[in-house]
XYZ file of N, CA and C in Angstrom:
828
model
N 22.893 41.337 22.537
C 22.480 42.106 23.496
C 22.910 41.310 25.091
N 23.589 42.022 25.720
C 24.059 41.174 27.215
C 22.762 41.269 27.881
N 23.000 39.914 28.979
C 21.844 39.588 29.638
C 21.633 41.008 30.781
N 22.821 41.565 31.003
C 22.372 42.851 32.223
C 21.683 43.892 31.563
N 22.246 44.156 30.237
C 21.685 45.557 29.668
C 20.262 45.147 28.953
N 19.914 43.890 28.702
C 18.183 43.474 28.328
C 17.377 43.742 29.510
N 18.047 43.636 30.779
C 17.164 44.096 32.157
C 17.218 45.285 32.380
N 18.300 45.846 32.520
C 18.334 47.500 32.676
C 17.734 48.041 31.548
N 17.488 47.865 30.501
C 16.796 48.553 29.638
C 15.363 48.791 30.106
N 14.869 47.652 30.764
C 13.500 47.773 31.051
C 13.053 48.638 32.161
N 14.279 48.954 32.980
C 14.131 49.490 34.423
C 13.366 50.872 34.177
N 11.997 51.206 34.751
C 11.370 52.524 34.553
C 12.121 53.887 34.692
N 11.617 54.763 33.709
C 12.503 56.261 33.397
C 11.442 57.119 34.254
N 10.356 56.872 34.647
C 9.283 57.969 34.902
C 8.510 57.052 35.512
N 7.901 57.386 36.658
C 6.460 57.156 37.323
C 5.153 56.756 35.991
N 5.234 57.666 35.189
C 4.058 57.162 34.049
C 4.363 56.065 33.600
N 5.209 55.552 33.183
C 5.671 54.510 32.198
C 6.032 53.036 33.388
N 5.549 53.485 34.510
C 5.699 52.164 35.729
C 5.205 50.825 35.208
N 3.990 50.717 34.979
C 3.503 49.596 34.473
C 4.128 48.752 33.000
N 4.113 49.829 32.132
C 5.011 49.296 30.832
C 6.256 48.523 31.150
N 6.986 49.733 31.980
C 8.175 49.273 32.511
C 8.532 47.891 33.212
N 7.415 47.628 34.073
C 7.252 46.327 34.635
C 7.034 45.451 33.879
N 5.871 45.344 32.968
C 5.901 44.472 31.728
C 7.335 44.312 31.088
N 7.760 45.119 30.611
C 8.869 44.825 29.940
C 10.623 43.969 30.626
N 10.425 44.692 31.845
C 11.351 44.051 32.813
C 11.117 42.432 33.295
N 9.599 42.133 32.793
C 8.943 40.710 33.153
C 9.415 40.205 32.093
N 9.103 40.493 30.815
C 9.550 39.597 29.857
C 11.252 39.559 29.333
N 11.707 40.483 30.118
C 13.347 40.050 29.810
C 13.546 39.442 30.822
N 13.246 39.150 32.285
C 13.596 38.195 33.126
C 13.120 36.750 32.533
N 11.938 36.795 32.210
C 11.546 35.249 31.767
C 12.389 35.018 30.530
N 12.908 35.996 30.035
C 13.917 35.554 28.794
C 15.135 35.160 29.206
N 15.645 35.715 30.334
C 17.047 35.158 30.922
C 16.561 33.641 31.680
N 15.383 33.667 32.432
C 15.311 32.259 33.199
C 15.528 31.115 31.837
N 14.733 31.362 30.972
C 14.798 30.213 29.922
C 15.956 29.934 29.118
N 16.752 31.339 29.060
C 18.142 30.988 28.013
C 19.025 30.396 29.027
N 18.948 30.742 30.629
C 19.856 29.972 31.098
C 19.399 28.535 31.512
N 17.987 28.239 31.438
C 17.694 26.867 31.526
C 17.955 26.129 30.315
N 18.045 26.884 29.348
C 18.213 26.179 27.843
C 19.745 25.703 28.011
N 20.539 26.646 28.293
C 22.204 26.638 28.246
C 22.554 25.360 29.415
N 21.820 25.389 30.240
C 22.270 24.218 31.418
C 21.726 23.027 30.600
N 20.421 22.583 30.154
C 20.062 21.387 29.631
C 20.920 21.141 28.229
N 21.256 22.011 27.539
C 22.376 21.853 26.456
C 23.510 21.231 27.070
N 24.149 21.849 27.983
C 25.224 21.403 28.554
C 24.950 19.899 29.372
N 24.017 19.579 29.832
C 23.703 17.965 30.526
C 23.556 17.229 29.154
N 22.748 17.900 27.875
C 22.671 16.990 26.734
C 24.286 16.562 26.072
N 24.945 17.473 26.286
C 26.547 17.284 26.042
C 27.479 16.551 26.991
N 26.612 15.950 27.882
C 27.562 15.594 28.850
C 28.330 16.369 29.880
N 28.300 17.811 29.782
C 28.931 18.354 30.537
C 28.509 18.613 32.199
N 27.561 18.440 32.367
C 26.704 18.966 33.898
C 26.186 17.427 34.131
N 26.455 16.627 34.332
C 26.166 15.214 34.983
C 25.651 15.386 36.246
N 24.236 15.059 36.627
C 23.695 15.206 37.986
C 23.007 16.379 38.338
N 23.232 17.300 37.337
C 22.567 18.632 37.665
C 21.431 18.862 36.895
N 20.251 19.089 37.574
C 19.062 19.365 37.052
C 18.562 20.636 36.326
N 18.425 21.053 34.991
C 18.430 22.255 34.185
C 17.309 22.633 34.391
N 16.601 22.790 35.822
C 15.018 23.705 36.044
C 15.268 25.025 36.150
N 14.021 25.747 36.342
C 14.202 27.210 36.685
C 14.796 27.755 37.716
N 14.721 26.581 39.053
C 15.549 27.033 40.152
C 16.861 27.220 39.979
N 17.106 26.267 39.367
C 18.974 26.013 39.268
C 19.260 27.057 38.250
N 18.467 27.282 37.262
C 18.831 28.379 36.301
C 18.955 29.757 36.933
N 18.157 30.043 37.866
C 18.153 31.319 38.693
C 19.468 31.385 39.635
N 19.797 30.097 40.099
C 20.428 29.963 41.038
C 22.094 30.040 40.605
N 22.139 29.909 39.028
C 23.436 29.992 38.837
C 23.856 31.543 38.252
N 22.982 32.373 38.590
C 23.449 33.846 38.579
C 24.160 34.157 40.013
N 24.069 33.605 40.789
C 24.797 33.473 41.657
C 26.549 33.705 41.672
N 26.833 33.013 40.548
C 28.200 32.611 39.908
C 28.960 33.793 39.320
N 27.803 34.697 38.831
C 28.283 35.740 38.003
C 28.844 37.029 38.737
N 29.970 38.037 38.357
C 29.752 39.387 39.177
C 28.713 39.837 39.019
N 28.307 40.271 40.064
C 26.890 41.044 40.357
C 25.812 40.255 40.354
N 25.949 39.232 40.584
C 24.816 38.166 40.645
C 23.479 38.524 41.476
N 23.884 38.921 42.896
C 22.610 39.324 43.539
C 21.886 40.682 43.121
N 22.490 41.446 42.210
C 21.873 42.609 41.805
C 20.932 41.823 40.477
N 21.405 41.014 39.893
C 20.753 40.478 38.747
C 19.874 39.793 39.239
N 19.681 39.044 40.222
C 18.753 38.164 40.897
C 17.860 39.130 41.390
N 18.111 40.306 41.833
C 17.040 41.184 42.508
C 16.108 41.714 41.072
N 16.694 41.874 40.206
C 16.619 42.381 38.906
C 15.424 41.323 38.485
N 15.792 40.071 38.177
C 14.761 38.946 38.034
C 13.761 38.667 38.748
N 14.125 39.297 40.185
C 12.819 38.894 41.133
C 11.664 39.953 41.058
N 12.368 41.173 40.523
C 11.587 42.539 40.240
C 11.015 42.409 38.905
N 11.448 41.458 37.864
C 11.080 41.577 36.945
C 9.886 40.456 36.699
N 9.976 39.362 37.478
C 9.037 38.394 37.573
C 7.487 38.808 38.379
N 7.977 39.696 39.351
C 6.823 40.406 40.116
C 5.897 41.473 39.173
N 7.037 42.095 38.377
C 6.679 43.098 37.268
C 5.481 42.478 36.143
N 5.853 41.043 36.058
C 5.226 40.242 34.742
C 3.948 39.858 35.619
N 3.761 39.773 36.783
C 2.655 39.065 37.560
C 1.479 40.503 37.735
N 2.276 41.607 37.597
C 1.384 42.982 37.750
C 1.051 43.121 36.345
N 1.902 42.976 35.555
C 1.252 43.400 33.973
C -0.089 42.193 33.472
N 0.127 40.708 33.946
C -0.858 39.915 33.826
C -1.966 40.409 34.377
N -2.050 40.727 35.851
C -3.138 41.109 36.516
C -3.724 42.284 36.280
N -2.747 43.488 35.458
C -3.680 44.799 34.756
C -4.196 44.073 33.420
N -4.021 43.259 32.753
C -4.604 42.662 31.556
C -5.893 42.026 31.956
N -5.731 41.097 33.029
C -7.294 40.812 33.255
C -7.988 41.660 33.978
N -7.574 42.464 34.948
C -8.455 43.464 35.331
C -9.084 44.756 34.533
N -8.324 45.152 33.910
C -8.669 46.158 32.963
C -8.835 45.832 31.622
N -8.872 44.602 31.154
C -9.340 43.991 30.065
C -8.462 44.661 28.843
N -7.346 44.771 29.139
C -6.369 45.541 27.957
C -6.589 45.028 26.441
N -6.800 43.650 26.365
C -7.170 42.886 25.149
C -8.331 43.028 24.841
N -9.013 43.756 25.310
C -10.625 43.853 24.910
C -11.315 42.343 24.765
N -11.271 41.340 25.807
C -11.676 40.151 25.663
C -13.160 40.044 25.984
N -13.806 41.200 26.821
C -14.936 41.303 27.299
C -15.294 40.590 28.375
N -16.628 40.629 28.910
C -17.042 39.822 30.290
C -17.969 38.545 29.760
N -18.035 38.172 28.634
C -18.859 36.836 28.288
C -18.034 35.669 28.765
N -18.151 34.464 28.833
C -17.649 33.345 29.224
C -16.008 33.003 28.545
N -16.034 33.078 27.384
C -14.607 32.884 26.648
C -13.584 34.028 27.054
N -14.443 35.484 27.220
C -13.555 36.533 27.900
C -13.089 36.318 29.071
N -13.701 35.717 30.128
C -13.442 35.955 31.428
C -12.520 34.729 31.593
N -12.586 33.462 30.642
C -11.515 32.620 30.875
C -10.190 33.144 30.295
N -10.447 33.761 29.126
C -9.047 34.277 28.912
C -8.652 35.405 29.875
N -9.158 35.901 30.527
C -8.697 36.974 31.494
C -8.196 36.324 32.888
N -8.908 35.190 33.248
C -8.355 34.091 34.149
C -7.084 33.606 33.661
N -6.914 33.282 32.555
C -5.898 32.834 32.172
C -4.575 33.819 32.326
N -4.671 35.048 32.116
C -3.815 35.997 32.492
C -3.461 36.034 33.839
N -4.189 35.689 34.957
C -3.795 36.024 36.130
C -3.244 34.666 36.419
N -3.654 33.431 36.249
C -3.007 31.883 35.922
C -1.391 32.177 35.472
N -1.355 32.907 34.280
C -0.102 32.905 33.561
C 1.017 33.813 34.467
N 0.438 34.844 35.331
C 1.393 35.718 36.270
C 1.616 34.794 37.270
N 0.765 34.195 38.000
C 0.708 33.397 39.008
C 2.003 32.296 39.077
N 1.924 31.719 37.690
C 2.774 30.885 37.756
C 4.274 31.243 37.782
N 4.754 32.212 37.747
C 6.136 32.792 38.090
C 6.166 33.004 39.420
N 5.122 33.149 40.297
C 5.383 33.697 41.644
C 6.443 32.878 42.845
N 6.306 31.637 42.685
C 7.560 30.922 43.366
C 8.592 31.255 43.118
N 8.882 31.356 41.554
C 10.284 31.518 41.221
C 10.592 32.691 41.384
N 9.639 33.986 41.690
C 9.953 35.207 41.963
C 10.483 35.349 43.476
N 9.597 34.924 44.355
C 10.225 34.417 45.535
C 11.500 33.725 45.849
N 11.911 33.062 45.166
C 12.905 31.987 44.989
C 14.010 32.987 44.997
N 14.147 33.994 43.614
C 14.908 34.568 43.280
C 15.071 35.658 44.468
N 14.022 36.285 44.995
C 14.285 37.363 45.930
C 14.947 36.941 47.307
N 14.723 35.598 47.678
C 15.495 35.271 48.955
C 16.980 35.078 48.446
N 17.073 34.449 47.080
C 18.716 34.411 46.940
C 19.173 35.728 46.714
N 18.379 36.817 46.328
C 19.055 37.798 46.356
C 19.694 38.602 47.660
N 18.538 38.536 48.509
C 18.500 39.092 49.907
C 19.431 38.432 50.752
N 19.313 37.052 50.894
C 19.960 36.174 51.662
C 21.157 35.147 51.235
N 21.307 35.096 49.863
C 22.209 34.406 49.433
C 21.968 32.892 49.323
N 20.735 32.411 49.797
C 20.474 30.767 49.703
C 18.750 30.953 50.063
N 18.280 29.892 49.374
C 16.706 29.802 49.566
C 16.553 28.363 49.174
N 15.700 27.672 49.971
C 14.891 26.285 49.919
C 14.133 26.060 48.721
N 14.543 25.026 47.855
C 13.902 25.016 46.857
C 12.404 24.477 47.049
N 11.492 24.678 46.210
C 10.294 24.202 46.393
C 9.502 22.999 45.362
N 10.662 21.948 45.445
C 10.529 20.885 44.353
C 9.124 20.066 45.013
N 9.168 19.932 46.300
C 8.267 19.382 46.859
C 6.834 19.761 46.912
N 6.645 20.924 46.628
C 5.293 21.763 47.024
C 4.240 21.052 45.941
N 4.699 21.149 44.468
C 3.503 20.238 43.587
C 3.249 18.697 44.168
N 3.826 18.231 44.446
C 3.393 16.638 45.298
C 2.908 16.981 46.328
N 2.898 17.611 47.311
C 2.354 17.985 48.606
C 0.886 18.342 48.279
N 0.835 19.094 47.273
C -0.806 19.787 46.842
C -1.311 18.595 46.453
N -0.872 18.081 45.399
C -1.291 16.798 44.787
C -1.706 15.790 46.013
N -1.360 15.351 46.991
C -1.446 14.418 47.994
C -2.764 15.142 48.426
N -2.920 16.262 48.734
C -4.002 17.017 49.564
C -5.341 16.882 48.577
N -4.997 17.260 47.302
C -5.951 16.945 46.279
C -6.657 15.595 46.084
N -5.612 14.540 46.151
C -5.848 13.136 45.981
C -7.042 12.763 47.411
N -6.595 13.330 48.175
C -7.431 12.822 49.469
C -8.874 13.402 49.414
N -9.080 14.103 48.542
C -10.749 14.718 48.585
C -11.300 13.555 47.680
N -12.608 13.557 47.877
C -13.575 12.653 47.024
C -13.689 13.360 45.536
N -13.124 12.208 44.594
C -12.722 12.393 43.323
C -11.768 13.334 42.978
N -10.712 13.299 43.786
C -9.570 14.052 43.798
C -8.600 13.559 42.926
N -8.782 12.311 42.301
C -7.930 11.529 41.187
C -8.327 12.011 39.986
N -9.628 12.214 39.977
C -10.228 12.544 38.634
C -10.017 13.679 38.510
N -9.965 14.911 39.555
C -9.445 16.149 39.451
C -8.255 16.710 39.118
N -7.476 15.666 39.571
C -5.717 15.829 39.148
C -5.478 15.255 37.584
N -6.331 14.427 37.029
C -6.346 13.820 36.014
C -6.889 14.952 34.894
N -7.778 15.356 35.210
C -8.478 16.687 34.767
C -7.571 17.726 34.397
N -7.030 18.124 35.609
C -5.915 19.469 35.209
C -4.636 18.885 34.742
N -4.288 17.632 34.815
C -3.223 17.157 33.621
C -3.779 17.265 32.116
N -4.780 16.784 31.936
C -5.263 17.149 30.625
C -5.275 18.527 29.855
N -5.807 19.212 30.961
C -5.962 21.108 30.600
C -4.290 21.407 30.533
N -3.269 20.856 31.216
C -1.818 21.073 31.211
C -1.871 20.860 29.880
N -2.224 19.704 29.307
C -1.546 19.316 28.000
C -2.052 19.900 26.877
N -3.637 20.410 26.821
C -4.089 21.168 26.144
C -3.499 22.466 25.937
N -2.966 23.077 26.847
C -2.042 24.258 27.117
C -0.982 24.125 26.120
N -0.054 23.114 26.258
C 0.932 22.636 25.730
C 0.785 22.727 23.934
N -0.407 22.060 23.803
C -0.938 21.871 22.313
C -0.991 23.105 21.792
N -1.768 24.019 22.614
C -2.107 25.404 22.383
C -0.956 26.140 21.945
N 0.027 25.989 22.634
C 1.177 26.612 22.108
C 2.133 26.321 21.091
N 1.840 25.105 20.661
C 1.864 24.391 19.039
C 1.345 25.467 18.164
N -0.130 25.371 18.490
C -0.909 26.146 17.683
C -0.599 27.696 17.195
N -0.300 28.561 18.375
C 0.218 29.742 18.320
C 1.490 29.770 17.770
N 2.553 28.959 18.027
C 3.622 28.749 17.169
C 3.494 28.689 15.641
N 2.504 28.216 15.334
C 2.457 27.799 13.821
C 1.244 28.332 13.005
N 0.537 29.112 13.848
C -0.733 29.886 13.389
C -0.221 31.293 13.238
N 0.656 31.637 13.778
C 1.266 33.047 13.794
C 0.596 33.837 14.292
N -0.123 33.558 15.514
C -0.951 34.328 16.398
C 0.038 35.409 17.205
N 1.408 34.502 17.498
C 2.199 35.249 18.562
C 2.740 36.137 17.984
N 2.747 36.503 16.526
C 3.533 37.743 15.735
C 2.804 39.177 16.306
N 1.588 39.207 17.121
C 1.062 40.392 17.501
C 1.760 40.476 19.178
N 2.621 39.782 19.552
C 3.308 39.944 20.710
C 4.524 40.974 20.550
N 5.154 41.022 19.508
C 6.463 41.660 19.264
C 5.936 42.996 18.151
N 6.450 44.150 18.829
C 6.376 45.300 17.675
C 7.389 45.363 16.899
N 7.291 44.830 15.616
C 8.288 44.711 14.863
C 8.588 45.619 13.561
N 8.049 46.690 13.743
C 7.880 47.966 13.072
C 9.355 48.480 12.848
N 10.186 48.258 13.966
C 11.420 48.746 13.629
C 12.761 47.841 13.346
N 12.183 46.467 12.938
C 13.006 45.390 12.558
C 12.599 45.263 10.796
N 14.019 44.883 10.545
C 14.003 44.767 8.767
C 12.950 43.231 8.706
N 12.697 42.896 7.391
C 12.194 42.071 7.066
C 13.372 40.609 7.308
N 14.449 40.777 6.882
C 15.163 39.731 7.662
C 15.026 39.222 9.311
N 15.140 40.665 9.957
C 15.302 40.392 11.321
C 13.792 39.894 11.839
N 12.966 40.082 11.221
C 11.636 39.957 11.708
C 11.214 37.947 11.507
N 11.688 37.892 10.284
C 11.966 36.485 10.043
C 12.752 35.619 11.184
N 13.970 36.300 11.360
C 14.606 35.369 12.450
C 14.000 35.429 13.708
N 13.509 36.526 13.872
C 12.720 36.468 15.275
C 11.543 35.373 15.197
N 10.383 35.499 14.335
C 9.461 34.669 14.155
C 9.854 33.331 14.033
N 11.041 32.835 13.618
C 11.391 31.446 13.313
C 11.992 31.389 14.806
N 12.659 31.824 15.669
C 12.955 31.667 17.068
C 11.872 31.447 17.877
N 10.827 32.485 17.646
C 10.032 31.980 18.480
C 8.841 30.752 18.067
N 8.779 30.412 16.944
C 8.054 28.871 16.656
C 9.085 28.176 17.295
N 10.311 28.287 17.224
C 11.221 26.838 17.565
C 10.963 26.889 19.233
N 11.078 28.237 19.785
C 11.054 28.102 21.179
C 9.492 27.742 21.822
N 8.613 28.310 20.953
C 7.184 27.883 21.639
C 7.062 26.466 21.707
N 7.632 25.793 20.596
C 7.185 24.771 20.603
C 8.009 23.691 21.471
N 9.392 24.097 21.723
C 10.083 23.230 22.738
C 9.515 23.560 23.922
N 8.950 24.659 24.695
C 8.276 25.212 25.889
C 6.816 24.095 25.721
N 6.419 24.017 25.074
C 4.766 23.089 24.627
C 5.402 21.790 25.230
N 6.404 21.654 24.627
C 6.668 19.723 25.024
C 6.837 19.612 26.437
N 8.059 20.526 27.083
C 7.860 20.759 28.685
C 6.763 20.792 29.310
N 5.988 21.591 28.970
C 4.464 21.790 29.471
C 3.699 20.562 29.251
N 3.520 20.043 27.952
C 2.878 18.690 27.939
C 3.162 17.693 28.826
N 4.727 17.400 28.994
C 5.368 16.314 30.055
C 4.658 16.666 31.166
N 4.630 17.901 31.805
C 4.254 18.053 33.157
C 2.823 17.730 33.184
N 1.905 18.110 32.289
C 0.548 17.379 32.130
C 0.671 16.044 31.961
N 1.133 15.563 31.328
C 1.694 14.092 31.504
C 1.563 13.356 32.777
N 2.488 13.949 33.566
C 2.859 13.477 35.036
C 1.680 13.708 35.680
N 0.679 14.659 35.431
C -0.198 15.128 36.361
C -1.419 13.746 35.789
N -1.491 13.467 34.596
C -2.522 12.586 34.253
C -1.807 11.229 35.071
N -0.708 10.940 35.003
C 0.020 9.620 35.731
C -0.634 9.610 36.968
N -0.384 10.952 37.850
C -0.756 10.689 39.461
C -2.287 10.698 39.410
N -3.191 11.262 38.683
C -4.317 11.112 38.531
C -4.949 9.372 38.571
N -4.310 8.870 37.363
C -4.749 7.782 37.107
C -4.246 6.386 38.078
N -3.243 6.932 38.797
C -2.172 5.951 39.697
C -2.570 6.505 41.094
N -3.152 7.478 41.625
C -3.713 8.005 42.590
C -2.443 8.123 43.438
N -1.237 8.645 42.895
C -0.084 8.696 43.347
C 0.549 9.814 43.517
N 0.510 10.810 44.495
C 1.371 12.169 44.305
C 2.577 11.968 43.700
N 3.297 10.921 43.929
C 4.844 10.735 43.484
C 5.160 10.915 42.090
N 4.061 10.698 41.497
C 3.962 10.592 39.831
C 3.997 12.075 39.611
N 4.053 13.256 40.154
C 3.815 14.380 39.757
C 5.180 14.794 39.642
N 5.351 15.749 38.572
C 7.071 16.139 38.249
C 6.661 17.602 37.699
N 7.608 18.322 37.699
C 7.723 19.628 37.271
C 9.177 20.096 36.213
N 9.585 20.912 36.017
C 10.322 21.187 34.897
C 11.351 20.144 34.805
N 11.923 20.218 36.248
C 13.128 18.989 36.253
C 13.046 17.796 35.848
N 11.626 17.257 36.644
C 11.748 15.958 36.015
C 11.252 15.571 34.335
N 10.746 16.937 33.648
C 10.407 16.825 32.449
C 11.825 16.543 31.597
N 12.816 17.514 32.330
C 14.182 17.283 31.852
C 14.898 16.143 31.923
N 14.634 15.333 32.929
C 14.839 13.821 33.416
C 14.414 13.032 32.172
N 13.100 13.221 31.994
C 12.589 12.317 30.928
C 13.038 12.488 29.628
N 13.240 13.639 29.188
C 14.009 14.028 28.058
C 15.193 13.232 27.825
N 16.233 13.644 28.822
C 17.405 13.078 28.966
C 17.584 11.513 28.915
N 16.200 10.854 29.642
C 16.099 9.289 29.352
C 16.010 8.941 27.886
N 15.309 9.915 27.007
C 14.949 9.758 25.753
C 16.394 9.644 24.616
N 17.354 10.344 25.252
C 18.757 10.331 24.616
C 18.631 11.958 24.672
N 20.353 12.102 24.457
C 20.952 13.742 24.412
C 20.211 13.965 23.399
N 19.868 13.558 22.317
C 19.355 14.432 20.860
C 18.126 14.814 21.299
N 17.281 14.163 22.032
C 16.017 14.844 22.307
C 15.916 16.033 23.179
N 16.896 15.961 24.401
C 17.077 16.911 25.371
C 17.711 17.803 24.702
N 18.905 17.644 23.711
C 19.577 18.833 23.069
C 18.473 19.596 22.221
N 17.526 18.786 21.422
C 16.789 19.819 20.712
C 16.077 20.355 21.561
N 15.165 20.206 22.708
C 14.525 20.961 23.364
C 15.195 22.023 24.069
N 16.505 22.050 24.463
C 17.301 22.609 25.306
C 17.443 23.947 24.270
N 17.780 23.608 23.216
C 18.289 24.377 21.880
C 16.728 25.509 21.517
N 15.844 24.442 21.723
C 14.425 25.736 21.646
C 14.045 26.538 22.667
N 14.466 26.051 24.048
C 14.381 26.782 25.233
C 15.089 28.080 25.030
N 16.320 28.009 24.583
C 17.497 29.172 24.436
C 16.564 29.918 23.306
N 15.994 29.814 22.338
C 15.616 30.495 21.308
C 14.351 31.016 21.959
N 13.648 30.336 22.869
C 12.323 31.084 23.157
C 13.023 32.189 24.371
N 14.195 31.910 24.933
C 14.658 32.865 26.179
C 14.957 34.507 25.192
N 15.651 34.007 24.126
C 15.842 35.112 23.213
C 14.890 35.520 22.593
N 13.813 35.139 22.293
C 12.555 35.666 21.941
C 11.945 36.576 22.950
N 11.991 36.148 24.084
C 11.417 36.885 25.114
C 12.322 38.223 25.316
N 13.637 38.368 25.143
C 14.601 39.272 25.376
C 14.120 40.177 23.930
N 13.864 39.839 22.750
C 13.448 40.573 21.781
C 12.230 40.988 22.117
N 10.997 40.536 22.757
C 9.787 41.056 23.415
C 10.035 42.176 24.354
N 10.930 41.996 25.351
C 11.095 43.004 26.025
C 11.549 44.323 25.669
N 12.140 44.083 24.538
C 12.528 45.383 23.764
C 11.699 46.188 22.880
N 10.983 45.084 22.338
C 10.068 45.653 21.186
C 8.482 45.095 21.624
N 7.978 45.585 22.880
C 6.741 45.115 23.347
C 5.482 45.756 22.840
N 4.327 45.029 22.653
C 2.988 45.537 22.445
C 2.228 45.418 23.518
N 2.085 46.557 24.251
C 1.532 46.595 25.263
C 0.137 47.615 25.572
N -0.944 47.018 25.366
C -2.248 47.510 24.944
C -3.091 48.000 26.100
N -3.770 49.007 25.814
C -4.868 49.689 27.006
C -4.371 50.097 28.469
N -2.793 50.677 27.997
C -2.301 51.385 29.376
C -1.430 52.566 28.758
């Protein structure tokens, strides 16, 4: 499936399908971002893009180089906003039936956090689409961390956040090998062989993504332990660390992120959208 086809397939056909269409466009946009990020990381592992950091913003920026790049960037921005809308819908309307207990509220807050995670990237893609340029927000995490470290007990709070982020990464591994992710794709239209390919891609992709998330959590732990905002890192720093481990480590994670991107494109085409 071509990238543009995957994105355009999710464009709303009628007002009544608006939220579902936004969710699908969101899945597709995330899939494209991870696909591009994985390709950039793989090229870096092969020594083809020395000095280029394969983070999310760099991946989005590469779309400027393809024909119709501004349109694709606009679709990416709208798609990421659509994903945020869908996550907020899940939280507010409790589409997953999690309830109002402590565990349910925690899960619904996670939906909100998961959506907001892509807000900065959505803004970045939108500015690129409209203006052709946009300043990267690479210093934002360090600036925020510096403020928190200035609070009483701020170093412990940053350390705690790092541990939580590592836990999120480990939970992604659990989702990958427990099979819980299978409920994210409506596989009724897929053959048994196709289902196996999709599920294996999801397992590999979720595992690779969990490594990147866990590394970001590790950076936060280091920042808390050292009381040093400069120790904080995002996706780009995670790839830098993987590159320092050798091309095999970077290449393996890169291939996994490509698999995750493809899985998200499949989810965009065959989504499971409850409660709407």
